[in-house]
Every structure is written in C-alpha cells, then in structure tokens.
Coordinates of C-alpha atoms in Angstrom, one line a residue:
X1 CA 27.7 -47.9 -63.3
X2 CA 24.7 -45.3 -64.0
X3 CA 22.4 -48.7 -65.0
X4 CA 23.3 -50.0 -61.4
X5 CA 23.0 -47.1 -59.6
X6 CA 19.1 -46.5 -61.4
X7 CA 18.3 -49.9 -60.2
X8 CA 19.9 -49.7 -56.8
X9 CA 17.3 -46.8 -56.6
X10 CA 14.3 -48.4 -57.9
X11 CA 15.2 -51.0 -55.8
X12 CA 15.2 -48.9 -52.4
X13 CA 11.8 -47.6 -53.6
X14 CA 10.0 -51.1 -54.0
X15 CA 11.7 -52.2 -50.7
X16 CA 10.0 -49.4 -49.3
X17 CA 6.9 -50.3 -50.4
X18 CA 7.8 -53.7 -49.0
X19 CA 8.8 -51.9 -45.7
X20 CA 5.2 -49.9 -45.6
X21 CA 3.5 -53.1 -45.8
X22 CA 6.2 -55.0 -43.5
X23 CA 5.5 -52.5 -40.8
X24 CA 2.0 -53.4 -40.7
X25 CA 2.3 -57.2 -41.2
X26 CA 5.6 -56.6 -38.2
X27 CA 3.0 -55.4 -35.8
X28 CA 0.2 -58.3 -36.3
X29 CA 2.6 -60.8 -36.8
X30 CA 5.4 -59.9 -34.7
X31 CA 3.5 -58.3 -31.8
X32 CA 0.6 -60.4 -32.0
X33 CA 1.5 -63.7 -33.3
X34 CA -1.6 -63.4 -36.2
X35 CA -0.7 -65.0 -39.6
X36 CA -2.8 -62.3 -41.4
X37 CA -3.1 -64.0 -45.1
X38 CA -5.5 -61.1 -46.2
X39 CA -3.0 -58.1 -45.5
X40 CA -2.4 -58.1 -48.9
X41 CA -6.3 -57.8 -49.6
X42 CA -5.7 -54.9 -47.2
X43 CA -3.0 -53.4 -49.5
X44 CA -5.4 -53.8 -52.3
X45 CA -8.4 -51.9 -50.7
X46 CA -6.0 -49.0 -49.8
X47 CA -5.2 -48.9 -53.3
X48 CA -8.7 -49.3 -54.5
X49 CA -9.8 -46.4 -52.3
X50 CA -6.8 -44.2 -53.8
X51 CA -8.5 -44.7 -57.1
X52 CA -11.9 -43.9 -56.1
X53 CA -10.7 -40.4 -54.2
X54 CA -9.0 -39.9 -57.6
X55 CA -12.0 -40.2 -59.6
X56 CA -13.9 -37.7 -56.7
X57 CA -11.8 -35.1 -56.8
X58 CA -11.6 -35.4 -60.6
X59 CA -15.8 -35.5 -60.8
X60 CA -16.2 -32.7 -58.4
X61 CA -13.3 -30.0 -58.3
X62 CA -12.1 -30.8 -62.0
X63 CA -8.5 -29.6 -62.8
X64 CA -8.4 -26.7 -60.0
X65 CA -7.8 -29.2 -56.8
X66 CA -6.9 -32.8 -58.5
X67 CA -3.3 -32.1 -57.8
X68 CA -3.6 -32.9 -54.1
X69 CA -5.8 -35.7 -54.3
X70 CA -2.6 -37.8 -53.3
X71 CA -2.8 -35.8 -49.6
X72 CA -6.3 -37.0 -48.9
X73 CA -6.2 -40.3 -49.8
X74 CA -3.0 -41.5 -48.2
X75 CA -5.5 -40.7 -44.5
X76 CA -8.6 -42.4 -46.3
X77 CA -6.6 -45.5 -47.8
X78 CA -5.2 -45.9 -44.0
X79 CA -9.1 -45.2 -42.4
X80 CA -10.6 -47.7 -44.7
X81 CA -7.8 -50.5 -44.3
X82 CA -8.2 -49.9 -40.9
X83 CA -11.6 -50.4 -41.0
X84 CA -11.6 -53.5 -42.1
X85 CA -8.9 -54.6 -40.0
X86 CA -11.1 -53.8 -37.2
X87 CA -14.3 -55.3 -38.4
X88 CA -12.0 -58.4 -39.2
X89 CA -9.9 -58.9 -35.7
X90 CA -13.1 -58.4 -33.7
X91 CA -15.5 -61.0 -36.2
X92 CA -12.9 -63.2 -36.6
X93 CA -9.2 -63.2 -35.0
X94 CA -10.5 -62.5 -31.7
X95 CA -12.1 -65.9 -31.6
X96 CA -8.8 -67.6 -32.8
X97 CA -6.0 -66.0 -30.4
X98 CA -3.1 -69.2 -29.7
X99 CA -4.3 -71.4 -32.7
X100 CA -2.1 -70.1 -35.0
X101 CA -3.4 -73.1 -38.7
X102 CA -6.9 -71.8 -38.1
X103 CA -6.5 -68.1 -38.2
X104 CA -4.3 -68.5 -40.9
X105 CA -6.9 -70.4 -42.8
X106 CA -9.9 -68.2 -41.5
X107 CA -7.3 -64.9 -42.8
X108 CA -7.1 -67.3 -46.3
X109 CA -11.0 -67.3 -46.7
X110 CA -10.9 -63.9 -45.9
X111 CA -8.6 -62.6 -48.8
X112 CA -10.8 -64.9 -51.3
X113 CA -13.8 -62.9 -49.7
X114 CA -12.1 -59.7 -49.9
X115 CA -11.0 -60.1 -53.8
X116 CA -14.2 -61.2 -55.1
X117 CA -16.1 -58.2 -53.2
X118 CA -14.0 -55.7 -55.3
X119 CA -14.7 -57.5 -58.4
X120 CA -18.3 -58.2 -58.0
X121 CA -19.3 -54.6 -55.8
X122 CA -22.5 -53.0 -57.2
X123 CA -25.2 -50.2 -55.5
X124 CA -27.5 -54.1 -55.1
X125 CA -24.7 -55.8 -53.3
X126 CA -23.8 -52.2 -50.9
X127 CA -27.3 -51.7 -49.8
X128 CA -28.2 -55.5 -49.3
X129 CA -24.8 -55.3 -47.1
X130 CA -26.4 -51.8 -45.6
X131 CA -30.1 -53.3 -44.6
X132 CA -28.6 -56.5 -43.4
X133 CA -25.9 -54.2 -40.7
X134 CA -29.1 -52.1 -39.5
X135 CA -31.4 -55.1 -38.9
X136 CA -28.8 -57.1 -37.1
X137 CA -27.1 -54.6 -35.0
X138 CA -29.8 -52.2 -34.7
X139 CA -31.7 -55.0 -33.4
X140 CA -28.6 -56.7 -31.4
X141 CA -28.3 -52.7 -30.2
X142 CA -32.3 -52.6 -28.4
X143 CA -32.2 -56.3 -27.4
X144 CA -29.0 -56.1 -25.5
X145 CA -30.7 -53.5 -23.2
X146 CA -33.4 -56.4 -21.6
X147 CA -32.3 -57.9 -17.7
X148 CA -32.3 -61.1 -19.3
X149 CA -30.2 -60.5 -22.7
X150 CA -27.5 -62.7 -21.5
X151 CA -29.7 -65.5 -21.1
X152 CA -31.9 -65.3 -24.2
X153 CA -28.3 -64.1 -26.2
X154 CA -27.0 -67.7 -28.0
X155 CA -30.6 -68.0 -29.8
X156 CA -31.2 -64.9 -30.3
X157 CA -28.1 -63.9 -32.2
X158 CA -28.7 -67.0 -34.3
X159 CA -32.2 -65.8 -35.2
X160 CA -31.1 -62.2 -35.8
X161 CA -28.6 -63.2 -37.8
X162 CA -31.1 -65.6 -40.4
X163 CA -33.7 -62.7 -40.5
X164 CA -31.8 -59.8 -41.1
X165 CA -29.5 -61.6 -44.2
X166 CA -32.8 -63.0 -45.2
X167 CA -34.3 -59.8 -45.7
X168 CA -31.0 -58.2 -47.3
X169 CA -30.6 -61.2 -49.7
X170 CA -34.5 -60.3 -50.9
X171 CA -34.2 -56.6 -51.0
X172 CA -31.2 -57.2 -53.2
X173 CA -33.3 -59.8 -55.7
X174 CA -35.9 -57.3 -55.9
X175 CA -33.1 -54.3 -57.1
X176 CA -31.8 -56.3 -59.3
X177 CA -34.9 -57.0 -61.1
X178 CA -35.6 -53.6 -61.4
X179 CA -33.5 -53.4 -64.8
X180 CA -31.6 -50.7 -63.9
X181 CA -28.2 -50.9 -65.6
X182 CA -26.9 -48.4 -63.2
X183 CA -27.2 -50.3 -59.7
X184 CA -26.2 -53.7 -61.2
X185 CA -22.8 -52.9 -62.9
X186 CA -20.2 -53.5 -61.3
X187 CA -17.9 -50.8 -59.9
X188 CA -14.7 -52.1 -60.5
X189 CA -15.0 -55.5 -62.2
X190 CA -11.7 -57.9 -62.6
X191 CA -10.0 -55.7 -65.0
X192 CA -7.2 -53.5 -63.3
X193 CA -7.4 -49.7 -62.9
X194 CA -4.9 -46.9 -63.4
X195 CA -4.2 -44.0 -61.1
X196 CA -3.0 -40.8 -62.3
X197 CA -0.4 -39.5 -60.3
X198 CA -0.7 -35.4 -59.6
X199 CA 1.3 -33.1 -61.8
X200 CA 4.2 -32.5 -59.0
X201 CA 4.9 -36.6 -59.2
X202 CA 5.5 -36.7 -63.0
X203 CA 8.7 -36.7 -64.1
X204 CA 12.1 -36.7 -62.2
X205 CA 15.2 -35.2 -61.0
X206 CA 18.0 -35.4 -63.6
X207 CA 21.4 -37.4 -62.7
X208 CA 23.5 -37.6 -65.4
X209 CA 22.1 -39.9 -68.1
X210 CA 18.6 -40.8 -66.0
X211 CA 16.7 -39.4 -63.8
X212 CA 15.1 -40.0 -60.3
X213 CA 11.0 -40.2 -60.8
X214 CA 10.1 -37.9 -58.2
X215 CA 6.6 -40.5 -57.8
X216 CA 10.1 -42.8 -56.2
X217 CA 11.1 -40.1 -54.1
X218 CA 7.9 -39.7 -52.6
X219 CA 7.1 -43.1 -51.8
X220 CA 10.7 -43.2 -49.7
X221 CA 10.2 -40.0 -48.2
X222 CA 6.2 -41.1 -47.3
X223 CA 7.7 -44.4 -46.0
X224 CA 10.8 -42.6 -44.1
X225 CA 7.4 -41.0 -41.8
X226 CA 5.8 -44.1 -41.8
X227 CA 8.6 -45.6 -39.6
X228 CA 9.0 -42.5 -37.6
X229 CA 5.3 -42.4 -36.7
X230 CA 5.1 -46.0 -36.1
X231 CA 8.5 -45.8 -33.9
X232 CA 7.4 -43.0 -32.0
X233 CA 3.4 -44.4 -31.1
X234 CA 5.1 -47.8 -30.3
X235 CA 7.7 -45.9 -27.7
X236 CA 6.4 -42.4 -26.8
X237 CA 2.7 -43.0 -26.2
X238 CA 0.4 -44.3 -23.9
X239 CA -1.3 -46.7 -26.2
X240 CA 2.2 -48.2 -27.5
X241 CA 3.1 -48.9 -24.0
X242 CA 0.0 -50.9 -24.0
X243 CA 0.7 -53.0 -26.8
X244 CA 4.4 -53.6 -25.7
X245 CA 2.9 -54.5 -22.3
X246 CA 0.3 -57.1 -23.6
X247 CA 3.0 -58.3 -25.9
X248 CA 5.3 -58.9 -22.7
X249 CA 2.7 -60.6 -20.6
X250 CA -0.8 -60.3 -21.2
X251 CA -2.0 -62.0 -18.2
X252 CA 0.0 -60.0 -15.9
X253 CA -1.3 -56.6 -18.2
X254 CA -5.0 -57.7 -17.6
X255 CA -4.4 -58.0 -13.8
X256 CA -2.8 -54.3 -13.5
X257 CA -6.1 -52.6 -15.9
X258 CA -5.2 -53.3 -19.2
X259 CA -8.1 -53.7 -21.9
X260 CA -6.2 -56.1 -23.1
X261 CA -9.0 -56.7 -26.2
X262 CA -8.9 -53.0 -26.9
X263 CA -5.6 -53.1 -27.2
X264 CA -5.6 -56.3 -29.9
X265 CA -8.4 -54.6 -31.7
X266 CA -6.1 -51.1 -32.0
X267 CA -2.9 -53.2 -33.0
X268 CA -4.7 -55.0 -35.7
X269 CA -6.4 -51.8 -36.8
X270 CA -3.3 -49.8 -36.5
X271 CA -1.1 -52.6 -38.7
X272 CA -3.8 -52.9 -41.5
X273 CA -4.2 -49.1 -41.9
X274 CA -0.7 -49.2 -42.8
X275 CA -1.1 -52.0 -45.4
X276 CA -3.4 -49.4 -46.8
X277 CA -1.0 -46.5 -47.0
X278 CA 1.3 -49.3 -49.0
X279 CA -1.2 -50.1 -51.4
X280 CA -1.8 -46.2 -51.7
X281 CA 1.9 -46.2 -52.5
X282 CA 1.3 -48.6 -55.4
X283 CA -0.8 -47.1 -57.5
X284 CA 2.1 -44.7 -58.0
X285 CA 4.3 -48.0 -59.3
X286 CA 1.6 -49.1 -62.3
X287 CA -2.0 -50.2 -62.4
X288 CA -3.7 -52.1 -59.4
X289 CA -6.5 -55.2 -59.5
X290 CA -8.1 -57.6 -57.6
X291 CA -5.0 -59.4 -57.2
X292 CA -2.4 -56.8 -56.3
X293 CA -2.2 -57.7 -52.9
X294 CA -0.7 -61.5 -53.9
X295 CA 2.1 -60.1 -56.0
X296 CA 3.4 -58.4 -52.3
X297 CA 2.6 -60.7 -50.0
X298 CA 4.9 -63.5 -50.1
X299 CA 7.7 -60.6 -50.2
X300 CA 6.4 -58.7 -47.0
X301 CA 6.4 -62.3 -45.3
X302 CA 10.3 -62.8 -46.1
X303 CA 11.3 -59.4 -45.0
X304 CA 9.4 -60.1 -41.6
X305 CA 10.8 -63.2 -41.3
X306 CA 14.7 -62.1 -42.5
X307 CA 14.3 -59.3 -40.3
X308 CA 13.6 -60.5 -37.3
X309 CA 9.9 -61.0 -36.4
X310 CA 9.0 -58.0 -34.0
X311 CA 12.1 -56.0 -34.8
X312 CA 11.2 -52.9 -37.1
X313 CA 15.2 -52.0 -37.5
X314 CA 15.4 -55.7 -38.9
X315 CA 12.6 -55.0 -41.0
X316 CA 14.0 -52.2 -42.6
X317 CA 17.5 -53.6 -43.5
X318 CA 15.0 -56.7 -44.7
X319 CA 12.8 -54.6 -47.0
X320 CA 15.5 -53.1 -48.5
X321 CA 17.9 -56.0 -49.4
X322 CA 15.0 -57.8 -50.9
X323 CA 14.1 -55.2 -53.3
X324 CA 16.9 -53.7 -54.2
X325 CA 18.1 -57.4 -55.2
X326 CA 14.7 -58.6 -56.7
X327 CA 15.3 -55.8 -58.9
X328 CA 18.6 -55.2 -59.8
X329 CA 19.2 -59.1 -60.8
X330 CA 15.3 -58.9 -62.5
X331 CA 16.2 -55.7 -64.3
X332 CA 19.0 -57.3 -65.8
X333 CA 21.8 -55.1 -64.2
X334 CA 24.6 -57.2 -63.0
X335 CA 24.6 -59.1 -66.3
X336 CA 25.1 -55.5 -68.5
X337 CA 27.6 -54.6 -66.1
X338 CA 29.7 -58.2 -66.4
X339 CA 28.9 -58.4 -70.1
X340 CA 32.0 -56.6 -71.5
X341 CA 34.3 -58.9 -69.5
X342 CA 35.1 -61.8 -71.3
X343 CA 36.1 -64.3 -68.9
X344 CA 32.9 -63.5 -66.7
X345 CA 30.8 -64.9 -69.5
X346 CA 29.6 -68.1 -67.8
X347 CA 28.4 -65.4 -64.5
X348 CA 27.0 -63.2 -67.4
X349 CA 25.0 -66.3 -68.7
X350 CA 23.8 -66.9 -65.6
X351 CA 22.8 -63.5 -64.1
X352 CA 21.2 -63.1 -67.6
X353 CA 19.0 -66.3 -67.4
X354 CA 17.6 -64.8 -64.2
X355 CA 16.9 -61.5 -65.9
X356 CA 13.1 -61.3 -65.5
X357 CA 10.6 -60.2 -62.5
X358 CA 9.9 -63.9 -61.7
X359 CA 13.3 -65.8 -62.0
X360 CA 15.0 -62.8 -59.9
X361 CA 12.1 -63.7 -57.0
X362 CA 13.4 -67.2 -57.7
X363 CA 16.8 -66.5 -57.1
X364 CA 16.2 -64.2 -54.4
X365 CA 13.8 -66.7 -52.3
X366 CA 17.0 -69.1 -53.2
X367 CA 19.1 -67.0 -50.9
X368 CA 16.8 -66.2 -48.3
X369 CA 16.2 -70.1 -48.0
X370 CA 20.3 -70.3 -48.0
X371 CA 20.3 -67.6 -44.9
X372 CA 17.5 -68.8 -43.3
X373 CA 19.4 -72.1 -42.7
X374 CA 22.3 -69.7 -40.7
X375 CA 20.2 -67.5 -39.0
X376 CA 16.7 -69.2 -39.0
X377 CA 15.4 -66.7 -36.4
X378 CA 16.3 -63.8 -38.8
X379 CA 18.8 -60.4 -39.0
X380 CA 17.5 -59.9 -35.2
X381 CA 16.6 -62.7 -33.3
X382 CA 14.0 -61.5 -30.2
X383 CA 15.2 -62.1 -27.2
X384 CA 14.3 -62.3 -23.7
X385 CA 10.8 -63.4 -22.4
X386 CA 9.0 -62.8 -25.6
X387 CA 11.2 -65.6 -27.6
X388 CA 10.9 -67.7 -24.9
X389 CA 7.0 -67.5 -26.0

C-alpha cells in the first residue's frame, strides 16, 4: 500500500497545481465565456518570473535572504501574469466578447506570440518594445486632450501606430549593430531553466518507508489559500458582487451603474494572475521552458469542463481526480499492487502498458470522454438563468 498511498499524494499535489490554474481558467471561462488558449503562456510567464526573482535575490543579497525568495515571487509571478492579462483583455478580448472561434483563435496567436517572446527576449527587443509604448501612448496621451480628438481619432491611431513601431523597429537595428554581445543575447533562449527551491522546501516529512517532499506540502497548502481567497473576493466583496452581477445579466448591471468593462478587465486580470501563481508552483515540480504552459493546458481544460464550468467546488473535486489518476496509473502503481496476484495478470498487463506520463493522459482523457457522454455538462451542471445563456 505505501507505493499507492506516495502516489495518491503526488497525485493531490499535481491536481492542485491543476486546481491553481483551473481557478483562473474557471473565472474567464466560466464567468466570462473567454476560451483563453494562452493561459498556459500565462502559467509560463509566472514561472519565468519565479526564476528571474531567484536569480535577484541570489545576485544581490547572496546566501543571507535567498531562502525567502519563494515569498516574493509568488505576489510578482501573480502582478506580472496579471499584467498581461490585462494588457491582453483590453487589446484583444474586449473586441471579441459573444464570438466565441475568434477569440479562441486570436488567444491561439497569442500563446505563439507569448512563447517566442521568452525565447527570443533581449535588452534590443525590451527597449524597441519601450520607445515604441512612449511614442504611441505618450502621443495617444496629448492628442486625446484636442476638442476634436474624436473626430480626427480613426486616422490618427493608424498613423501613431506606423510611426512610433517604425521608429522602435530602427532604434532596435541600430543596437543591434552596435556589437555588443551583451544587449543581443538572449535572456532565456529555448532551453529550459531550473529553480532552486529555498532550504525549508528540500526534503520531506518521513512516513514509514517514504517521505512527503515538504516542496508538495507547500504547493497544497499555497493552493488550499488560493481557493479561500478566490471564494471569499467572489462572495464577500464588493468587486465579486460585481462580477457575479455582470455574469447574471450584464445589460440589466450596466443600467443600475455597473462599469461593466472594468469589471471584464479585473476578471481577466484577476484569473491570469492566478495562472501565474500556478506556474510559480511549478518550478517547484522540475524545470520550466517555453513550452510549459502546453503540458497543463489541455488538463486545466478537462477539469473545468468535468467540474462544471463556473462551479469552483466542481473544480476542485475535478483537479483532484484527474491528477491523482494521471499519476497513479502513469506511475505504474495499480500494476505493482496487482502484480503478486496471479489471476489479475491480464489487469496487470494492462495497467502496466499504460505505465508512462503520456499513455496514463491517454487513459485518463479515455474516461473523461466515457463521463462526459453521462454528464456532458460536468460534476455540477449550472443552473438557473446563467445556463439558460
């Protein structure tokens, strides 16, 4: 039993990286309606940004403070992720609201965007990216305050727009002619990083014949207030009774004062900051690239859709079947177990054959196919107005 119970635990720990993720993707998708395809991208950035706080507080304060470098950038993997969930709903999403195959594909382009900025991101390509935001919305910023700016705004933005990237795109030629090896190379390139974990996460509580990595512990306990915080802004304050209002009706919450934009630009912002604090989580589970966020994805999807999309108690029960199961059968558990019983030998063989990280995703996406055909509107269907919707 002690190999089952060790992967029954690993198992809670990636669902609750699934969770941390689902919670996010639960209040775009769920809330909102958005088919976010880059909130894995998100994931990655939070992850990326836990890796660069590392190196910080390893290049300025040395041995004395790295230890809590974990504490700082669980807030600054949320901030930046949320960010760019922000910069992203008001350039993009905000324009596609009730077409659900275009935002999905804009959100696709996004992710491609988003990957290949972390492999190719240099000093050239952050300052051309730096010049280009000051012209254009310096200039937007002092335009905007003419009588007429309404009328002269369509041609305008259009010209902004080619002067200011057309004098980013040449102050970034001329920096990279310069030679200097240092602006040029890449921050991060392709390959994937590692993050050290602090002291107090090495190691793990003893049971019997294993032990519990404490780095597990933490990522349930820092997912266990994850849910609480997002249960308690949703219900408790005045902001979550916002979004449950626009979510209800959002003509009827316009009429009676809503900001009913602000309110989709904070629920997207809100939803991706906690895709960061997942991919923060990560980097405690093995090294992180360019591509981390598509190994998550698909699985944060399921457990929004098995849950019940909306329904955060359905998420959790989601998040936590999937991975306990993705890992138990990928682990190879249930075929040790059955394999002293002799006339379980055919079930051995065929937990056995599934014994590897990609078959048990198989296997598992098998069954969720199998219950979706039972309950097709998840654990916890919605109900009421917002699934007639």
């Amino acid at each position: 039993m002690l190999p089952l119970l060790e992967g029954i635990f690993n198992g809670i720990s990636i669902g609750s990286v699934l969770l941390i993720a689902a919670l996010g993707l639960a209040v775009v998708f769920g809330l909102m309606g958005v088919i976010n395809l880059a909130h894995g991208e998100l994931m990655m950035l939070g992850a990326y940004t836990t890796y660069v706080v590392q190196n910080t507080f390893k290049a300025f304060f040395g041995d004395s403070l790295f230890n809590v470098y974990i504490l700082f950038a669980l807030p600054m993997a949320f901030l930046v992720a949320a960010l760019v969930g922000l910069v992203l709903e008001r350039g993009v999403i905000r324009y596609l609201y009730g077409r659900p195959l275009e935002t999905l594909l804009a959100t696709w382009g996004v992710s491609l965007i988003l990957r290949q900025f972390v492999r190719s991101v240099n000093w050239v390509l952050v300052i051309g990216i730096a010049v280009f935001c000051l012209l254009f919305f310096g200039s937007r910023w002092v335009l905007s305050r003419r009588l007429d700016w309404q009328r002269i705004r369509n041609w305008t933005m259009a010209l902004m727009v080619f002067l200011s990237l057309g004098i980013a795109i040449v102050t970034g030629v001329l920096l990279g002619q310069t030679g200097q090896r240092g602006i040029t190379r890449p921050w991060f390139s392709a390959r994937n990083v590692d993050v050290t974990a602090p002291a107090w996460l090495q190691g793990g509580f003893p049971i019997g014949n294993f032990q519990l990595p404490y780095a597990r512990i933490f990522i349930i306990i820092l997912t266990i207030i994850c849910l609480l915080g997002t249960y308690w802004f949703l219900n408790r304050s005045s902001w979550g009774l916002r979004i449950r209002a626009v979510t209800q009706n959002r003509n009827m919450s316009a009429c009676l004062g809503i900001p009913t934009q602000k309110v989709d630009a904070l629920t997207f912002a809100l939803g991706s900051g906690l895709a960061g604090v997942a991919g923060c989580a990560i980097t405690l589970l093995g090294s992180v690239g360019p591509n981390t966020g598509q190994n998550y994805i698909v699985d944060t999807f399921m457990v929004v859709v098995v849950g019940g999309v909306g329904n955060l108690f359905g998420s959790i029960i989601a998040a936590l079947a999937i991975g306990t199961l993705t890992y138990i059968i990928g682990s190879g558990s249930i075929a040790f177990m059955l394999m002293p019983v002799e006339f379980l030998k055919p079930v051995t063989d065929f937990f056995t054959f599934f014994a590897t990280t990609s078959m048990a995703k198989v296997m598992v996406f098998a069954l969720i196919i199998t219950f979706l055909q039972v309950r097709p509107s998840g654990i916890f269907p919605q109900k009421g107005r917002t699934a007639e919707l």
